[in-house]
Amino acid sequence: MNGVLKSKRAFLIFLLPALLFYLFSVFYPIIESIRLSFVSWSGLGEKRFVGLQNYIHLFQDKVFYTAFLNNLVYLVIVVGMQILIGLLFAVLLTYLTKGVTLIKTLYYVPCIITTVAVTQLFRSMYATQPEGIINQLLNAVGLGSLATSWLTNVKTVLVAVSIPEGWRYTGMYMVIFYAALISLDPEICEAAKIDGANGWQTLIRVKLPMIKEVLLLTLTMVLTGALRGFDIPYILTNGGPGNVSELMSTYMYKRAFGSNQYGYGSAIAVFIIVESMLVVALLRTIFTSKEERQMRREQRILRKAGKGNGR
């Protein structure tokens, strides 16, 4: 058995199904989007090569700039809710001794609810006819002047479509953070307390640095997910009223499948892909310390030296 596991051929055989699935479900669509971004095509007939024309039009499109700025606001709200609230709840859970499993389950439930159910839930909460729970609460506490039609008011609609996405996956990241925090060596935290660190200092200077890799993973997941956010905003408002809640993904969908501009829609898709890759690269740079970068440089130098000596 050990001989089989040590065989590189065996590893390749086990990895082949996952690799094929990745190539056909992820890599091929990306390559096809890049190819289509250089053509003009309505979905029927011959594809006409237009070079960089779709990208030139992209950076001259006022609606795209609106969608890009909306995506930034959407990203801030989603990241703030999922990371900050998820981390806060995870820290609080570490202080509980009873009911932890029940609380984790309750907070995780929104992750498994279908998108349509989530959007219908928030649509009823935001409603004015019949009056939703948000406006009812505002009237009950004497703030009836703040009650509004949250999904049609241009000042509130973008925030209103961002909150459901942030709420939906907060529980999932809470579970991830909680698992990381309880896996830490308690002796290290006890040593910090003996040295005079309070709970806040222990969290900021000891616990969070020790789960840095988990923070990097969750931030990557949240940021790339927010940049690709589509389903809840599209179902709730379809980018409206006007383009006030338009995101890059919803605008891409409308251009490709609504206006049959597959080349232009593909150019927007490529922009989203490149943006997501840049965000991941930036996060890795931020989370990699100078010592780690120096260590990696030294390892690369040693590998090159070893190859040179081998020749």
Short mmCIF file of N, CA, C and O in Angstrom, two decimals, residues 134-148 150:
data_model
loop_
_atom_site.label_atom_id
_atom_site.label_comp_id
_atom_site.label_asym_id
_atom_site.label_seq_id
_atom_site.Cartn_x
_atom_site.Cartn_y
_atom_site.Cartn_z
N ILE A 134 -39.56 45.35 8.76
CA ILE A 134 -38.63 46.46 9.01
C ILE A 134 -39.39 47.76 9.23
O ILE A 134 -39.15 48.50 10.20
N ASN A 135 -40.33 48.05 8.33
CA ASN A 135 -41.13 49.27 8.49
C ASN A 135 -42.03 49.20 9.71
O ASN A 135 -42.28 50.22 10.37
N GLN A 136 -42.52 48.00 10.05
CA GLN A 136 -43.34 47.85 11.25
C GLN A 136 -42.53 48.18 12.51
O GLN A 136 -43.03 48.86 13.41
N LEU A 137 -41.29 47.70 12.56
CA LEU A 137 -40.43 47.98 13.72
C LEU A 137 -40.12 49.46 13.82
O LEU A 137 -40.10 50.04 14.92
N LEU A 138 -39.86 50.10 12.68
CA LEU A 138 -39.58 51.54 12.69
C LEU A 138 -40.77 52.33 13.21
O LEU A 138 -40.62 53.27 13.99
N ASN A 139 -41.96 51.95 12.78
CA ASN A 139 -43.16 52.63 13.27
C ASN A 139 -43.39 52.36 14.76
O ASN A 139 -43.83 53.25 15.50
N ALA A 140 -43.05 51.14 15.20
CA ALA A 140 -43.28 50.77 16.60
C ALA A 140 -42.39 51.54 17.55
O ALA A 140 -42.78 51.81 18.69
N VAL A 141 -41.18 51.91 17.11
CA VAL A 141 -40.25 52.63 18.00
C VAL A 141 -40.26 54.13 17.74
O VAL A 141 -39.39 54.86 18.21
N GLY A 142 -41.23 54.60 16.98
CA GLY A 142 -41.37 56.04 16.75
C GLY A 142 -40.48 56.59 15.66
O GLY A 142 -40.27 57.81 15.59
N LEU A 143 -39.97 55.73 14.78
CA LEU A 143 -39.13 56.18 13.68
C LEU A 143 -39.82 55.95 12.34
O LEU A 143 -39.20 55.59 11.33
N GLY A 144 -41.13 56.14 12.33
CA GLY A 144 -41.91 55.90 11.13
C GLY A 144 -41.49 56.77 9.95
O GLY A 144 -41.70 56.40 8.80
N SER A 145 -40.85 57.91 10.22
CA SER A 145 -40.40 58.78 9.13
C SER A 145 -39.29 58.13 8.30
O SER A 145 -39.06 58.53 7.15
N LEU A 146 -38.62 57.14 8.88
CA LEU A 146 -37.55 56.44 8.16
C LEU A 146 -38.08 55.29 7.31
O LEU A 146 -37.34 54.74 6.50
N ALA A 147 -39.34 54.92 7.52
CA ALA A 147 -39.92 53.82 6.74
C ALA A 147 -39.98 54.21 5.27
O ALA A 147 -40.32 55.34 4.92
N THR A 148 -39.64 53.28 4.42
CA THR A 148 -39.59 53.56 2.98
C THR A 148 -39.76 52.27 2.20
O THR A 148 -39.79 51.18 2.77
N TRP A 150 -37.81 50.01 0.46
CA TRP A 150 -36.37 49.81 0.46
C TRP A 150 -35.82 49.36 -0.89
O TRP A 150 -34.67 49.68 -1.22
#
